[in-house]
XYZ file of C-alpha atoms in Angstrom:
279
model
C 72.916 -18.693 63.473
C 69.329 -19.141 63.746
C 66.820 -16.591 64.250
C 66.643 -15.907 67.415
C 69.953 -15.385 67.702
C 69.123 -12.053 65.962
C 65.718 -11.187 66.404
C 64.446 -8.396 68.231
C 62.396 -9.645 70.992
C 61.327 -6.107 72.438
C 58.413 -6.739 69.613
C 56.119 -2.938 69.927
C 53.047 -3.844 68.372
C 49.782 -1.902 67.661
C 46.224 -3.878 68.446
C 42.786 -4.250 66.691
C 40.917 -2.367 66.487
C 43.180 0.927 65.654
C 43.526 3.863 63.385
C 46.644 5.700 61.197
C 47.452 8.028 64.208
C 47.407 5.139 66.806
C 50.422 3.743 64.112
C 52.690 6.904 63.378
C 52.387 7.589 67.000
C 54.007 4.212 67.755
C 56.141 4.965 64.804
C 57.256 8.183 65.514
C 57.606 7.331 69.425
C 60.157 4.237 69.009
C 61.725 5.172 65.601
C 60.729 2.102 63.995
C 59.185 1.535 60.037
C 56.482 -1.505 60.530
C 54.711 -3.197 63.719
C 53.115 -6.128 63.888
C 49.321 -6.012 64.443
C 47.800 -8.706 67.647
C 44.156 -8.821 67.982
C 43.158 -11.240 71.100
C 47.059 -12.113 71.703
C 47.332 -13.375 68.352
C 49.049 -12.321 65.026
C 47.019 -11.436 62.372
C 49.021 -8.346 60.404
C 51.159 -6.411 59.634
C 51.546 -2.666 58.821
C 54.191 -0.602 57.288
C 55.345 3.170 56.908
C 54.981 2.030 52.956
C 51.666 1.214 53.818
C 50.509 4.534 55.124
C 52.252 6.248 52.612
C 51.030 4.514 49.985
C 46.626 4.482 51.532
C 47.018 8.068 52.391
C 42.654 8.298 52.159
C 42.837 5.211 54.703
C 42.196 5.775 58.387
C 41.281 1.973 59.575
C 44.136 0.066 60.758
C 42.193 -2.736 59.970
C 42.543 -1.862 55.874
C 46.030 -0.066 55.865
C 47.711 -3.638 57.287
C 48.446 -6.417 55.454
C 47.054 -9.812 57.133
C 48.164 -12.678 57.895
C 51.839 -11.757 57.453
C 54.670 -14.374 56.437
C 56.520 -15.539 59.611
C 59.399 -17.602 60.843
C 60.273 -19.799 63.509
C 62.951 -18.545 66.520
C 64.230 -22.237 65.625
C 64.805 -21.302 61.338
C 68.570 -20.889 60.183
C 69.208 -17.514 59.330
C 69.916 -18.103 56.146
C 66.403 -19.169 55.548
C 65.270 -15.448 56.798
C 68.102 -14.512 54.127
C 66.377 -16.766 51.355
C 63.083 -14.860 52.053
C 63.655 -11.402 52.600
C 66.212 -11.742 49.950
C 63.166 -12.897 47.310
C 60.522 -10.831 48.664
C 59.731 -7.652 49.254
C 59.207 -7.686 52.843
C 62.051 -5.841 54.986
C 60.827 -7.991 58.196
C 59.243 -10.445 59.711
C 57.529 -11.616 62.589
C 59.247 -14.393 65.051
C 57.132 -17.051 66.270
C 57.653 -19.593 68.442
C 55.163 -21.724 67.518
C 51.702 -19.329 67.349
C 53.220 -17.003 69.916
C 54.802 -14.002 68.582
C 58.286 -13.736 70.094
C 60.160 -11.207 68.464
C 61.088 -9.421 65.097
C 63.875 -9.957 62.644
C 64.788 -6.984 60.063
C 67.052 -6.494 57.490
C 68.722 -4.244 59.246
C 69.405 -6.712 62.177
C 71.413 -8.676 59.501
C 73.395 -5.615 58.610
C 74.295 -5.022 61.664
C 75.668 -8.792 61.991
C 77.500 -8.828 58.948
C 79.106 -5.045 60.064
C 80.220 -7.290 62.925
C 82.370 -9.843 60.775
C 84.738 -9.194 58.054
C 83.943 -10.404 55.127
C 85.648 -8.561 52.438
C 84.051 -9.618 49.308
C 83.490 -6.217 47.640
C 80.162 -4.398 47.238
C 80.283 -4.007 43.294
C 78.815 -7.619 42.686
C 75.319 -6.549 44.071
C 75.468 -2.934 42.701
C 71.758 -2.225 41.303
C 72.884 0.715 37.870
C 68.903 1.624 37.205
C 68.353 5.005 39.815
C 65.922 7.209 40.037
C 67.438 10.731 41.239
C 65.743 13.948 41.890
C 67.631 17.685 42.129
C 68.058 19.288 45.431
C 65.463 22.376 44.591
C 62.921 19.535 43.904
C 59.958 19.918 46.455
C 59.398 17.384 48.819
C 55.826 16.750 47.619
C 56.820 16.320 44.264
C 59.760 13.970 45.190
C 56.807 12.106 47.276
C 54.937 11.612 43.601
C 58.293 10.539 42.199
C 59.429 7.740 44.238
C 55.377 6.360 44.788
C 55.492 6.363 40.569
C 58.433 4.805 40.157
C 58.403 2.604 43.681
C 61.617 3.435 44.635
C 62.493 2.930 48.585
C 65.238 5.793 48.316
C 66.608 8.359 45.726
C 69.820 10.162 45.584
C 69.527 14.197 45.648
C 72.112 15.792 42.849
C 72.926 19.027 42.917
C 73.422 21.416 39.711
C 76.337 19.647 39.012
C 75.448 16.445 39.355
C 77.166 15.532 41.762
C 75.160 13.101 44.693
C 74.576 15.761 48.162
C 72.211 13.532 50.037
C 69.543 11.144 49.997
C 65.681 10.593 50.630
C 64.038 7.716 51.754
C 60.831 6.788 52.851
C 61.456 7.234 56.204
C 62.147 10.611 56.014
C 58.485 11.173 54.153
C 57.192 9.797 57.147
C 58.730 11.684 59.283
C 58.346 15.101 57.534
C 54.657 14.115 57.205
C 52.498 16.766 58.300
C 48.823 15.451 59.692
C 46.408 18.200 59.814
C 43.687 17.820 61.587
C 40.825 20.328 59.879
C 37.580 21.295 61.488
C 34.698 21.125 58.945
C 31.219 23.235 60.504
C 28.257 22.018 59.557
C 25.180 23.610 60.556
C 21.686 22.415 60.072
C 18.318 23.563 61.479
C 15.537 22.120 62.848
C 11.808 23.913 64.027
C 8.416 23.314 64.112
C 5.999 23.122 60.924
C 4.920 27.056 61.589
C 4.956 29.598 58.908
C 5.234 32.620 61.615
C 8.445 33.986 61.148
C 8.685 35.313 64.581
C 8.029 32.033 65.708
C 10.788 30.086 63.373
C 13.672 32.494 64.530
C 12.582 32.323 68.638
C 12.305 28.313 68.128
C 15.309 27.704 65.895
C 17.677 25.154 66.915
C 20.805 25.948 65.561
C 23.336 22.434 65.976
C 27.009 22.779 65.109
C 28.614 19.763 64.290
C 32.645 19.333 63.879
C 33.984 16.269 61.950
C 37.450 15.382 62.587
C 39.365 14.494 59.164
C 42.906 13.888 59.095
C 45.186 13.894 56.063
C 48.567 13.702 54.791
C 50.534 15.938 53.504
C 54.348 16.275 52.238
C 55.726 19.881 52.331
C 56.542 21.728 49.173
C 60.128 22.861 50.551
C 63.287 21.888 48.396
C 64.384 18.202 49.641
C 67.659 19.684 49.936
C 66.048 20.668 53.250
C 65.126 17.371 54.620
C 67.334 15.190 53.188
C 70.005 13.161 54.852
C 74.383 13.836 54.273
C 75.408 12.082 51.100
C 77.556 8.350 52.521
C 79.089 6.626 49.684
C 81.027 3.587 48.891
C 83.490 2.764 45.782
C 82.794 -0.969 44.237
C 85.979 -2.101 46.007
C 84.370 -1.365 49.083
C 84.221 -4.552 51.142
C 80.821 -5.961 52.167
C 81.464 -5.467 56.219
C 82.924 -2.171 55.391
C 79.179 -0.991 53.574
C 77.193 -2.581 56.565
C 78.621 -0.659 58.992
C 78.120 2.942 57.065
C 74.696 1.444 56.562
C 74.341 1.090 60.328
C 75.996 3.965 61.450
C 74.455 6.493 58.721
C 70.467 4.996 59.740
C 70.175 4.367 55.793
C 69.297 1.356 53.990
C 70.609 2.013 50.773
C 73.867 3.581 49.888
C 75.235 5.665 46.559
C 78.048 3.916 44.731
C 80.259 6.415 42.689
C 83.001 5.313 40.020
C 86.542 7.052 40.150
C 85.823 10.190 39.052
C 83.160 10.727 41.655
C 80.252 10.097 39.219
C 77.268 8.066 40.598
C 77.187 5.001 39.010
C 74.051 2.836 41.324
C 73.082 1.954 44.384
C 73.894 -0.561 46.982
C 71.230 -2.241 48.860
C 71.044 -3.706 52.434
C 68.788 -6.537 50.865
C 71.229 -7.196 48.514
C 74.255 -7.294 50.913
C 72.487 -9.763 52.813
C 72.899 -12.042 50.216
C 76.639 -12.649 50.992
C 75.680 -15.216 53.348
C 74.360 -17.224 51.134
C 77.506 -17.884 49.462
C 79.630 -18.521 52.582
């Protein structure tokens, strides 16, 4: 396979110059995690949901996207896109075809080929043990602070049993983002150089002047509230069997519990990807 043979080529993109809102409106609009960024019908960035969670003072797409992004050729083997995102910790990349941007290839477009085959080599050789988890009456905010500390992508939600009811990812964060816009008054006076008092108060110019600030913030709810249904795999799952829970569950990473039902690590889509390397 070669990479166009997966790509995306229905590429949404944002333009230069552009702010925050102009990306988690494109975001929110087409469901997607990261656009490329054209200025003058070329490429010259990237930005990320990552990247807006992480430069939450940031308004200037400009400074929230990372330039000059690392590319491939619709002509590269797959398994070179493999090799990189693999090694990396980029989850997609732009598809040129030489300097013109022609589509984009994710991780999650190589789940969803390997869901496709069936290979049946099973998940537990790419089982990561180290997890960060958080309990389902933890608030959202404070789960936020959690996985930015400890740069985690995703963290299983225990109950007060431990046992694993859900997940959070990044995505969600994004989603249950909440920008307020506030309304700051300022008010400032001008007159004349008069002392008459009478005089000041007819004269006074009274200007009212409203700056626009956005922010970000995560509710302080219990995750238990936004988090998605606990999918799991055993480690005798097969590899084709994971992908396509990964692609039908919209999740990236996937809880793997030992036989008494006891989380033991997670499975990740970069990972998988790996298989096909060793084929």
């Amino acid at each position: 396979m070669k990479a166009k043979d997966v790509m995306n080529k229905n590429v949404i993109y944002a333009t230069l110059p552009g702010t925050r809102e102009n990306v988690l409106e494109l975001f929110k609009k087409y469901e997607i995690s990261a656009v490329p960024v054209m200025k003058n019908d070329e490429l010259v960035g990237i930005v990320t949901r990552k990247d807006i969670l992480r430069k939450i003072e940031e308004d200037q797409l400009a400074l929230l996207m990372t330039p000059d992004p690392v590319t491939v050729q619709a002509s590269d083997s797959i398994n070179k896109v493999v090799e990189i995102l693999s090694t990396t910790p980029f989850r997609r990349l732009p598809v040129l075809d030489g300097k013109k941007l022609v589509g984009i290839i994710t991780v999650r477009d190589i789940i969803a080929k390997i869901a496709e085959m069936n290979i049946e080599m099973p998940v537990k050789d790419f089982v990561t043990p180290r997890v960060v988890c958080v309990w389902d009456e933890t608030p959202l905010s404070i789960v936020g602070e959690v996985m930015r500390l400890s740069n985690s992508e995703l963290c299983p939600v225990l109950d007060s049993s431990a046992s694993v009811v859900g997940v959070v990812d990044e995505k969600i964060m994004l989603t249950e983002t909440l920008i307020e816009d506030f309304i700051e008054q300022t008010q400032y006076s001008s007159s004349s150089d008069t002392d008459d008092a009478w005089t000041w108060d007819a004269i006074r110019d009274i200007t009212i002047k409203y700056f626009e600030v956005s922010v970000v913030k995560l509710p302080k709810e219990p995750v238990k509230n936004f988090m998605k249904k606990a999918v799991f795999v055993y480690p005798q799952t097969p590899v084709s069997k994971c992908a396509r829970e990964m692609v039908r569950n919209d999740i990236d990473h996937m809880p793997v519990l030992d036989a008494e039902n006891r989380l033991m690590g997670l499975v990740h889509d970069k990972d998988i990807i790996k298989v096909l390397l060793k084929k």
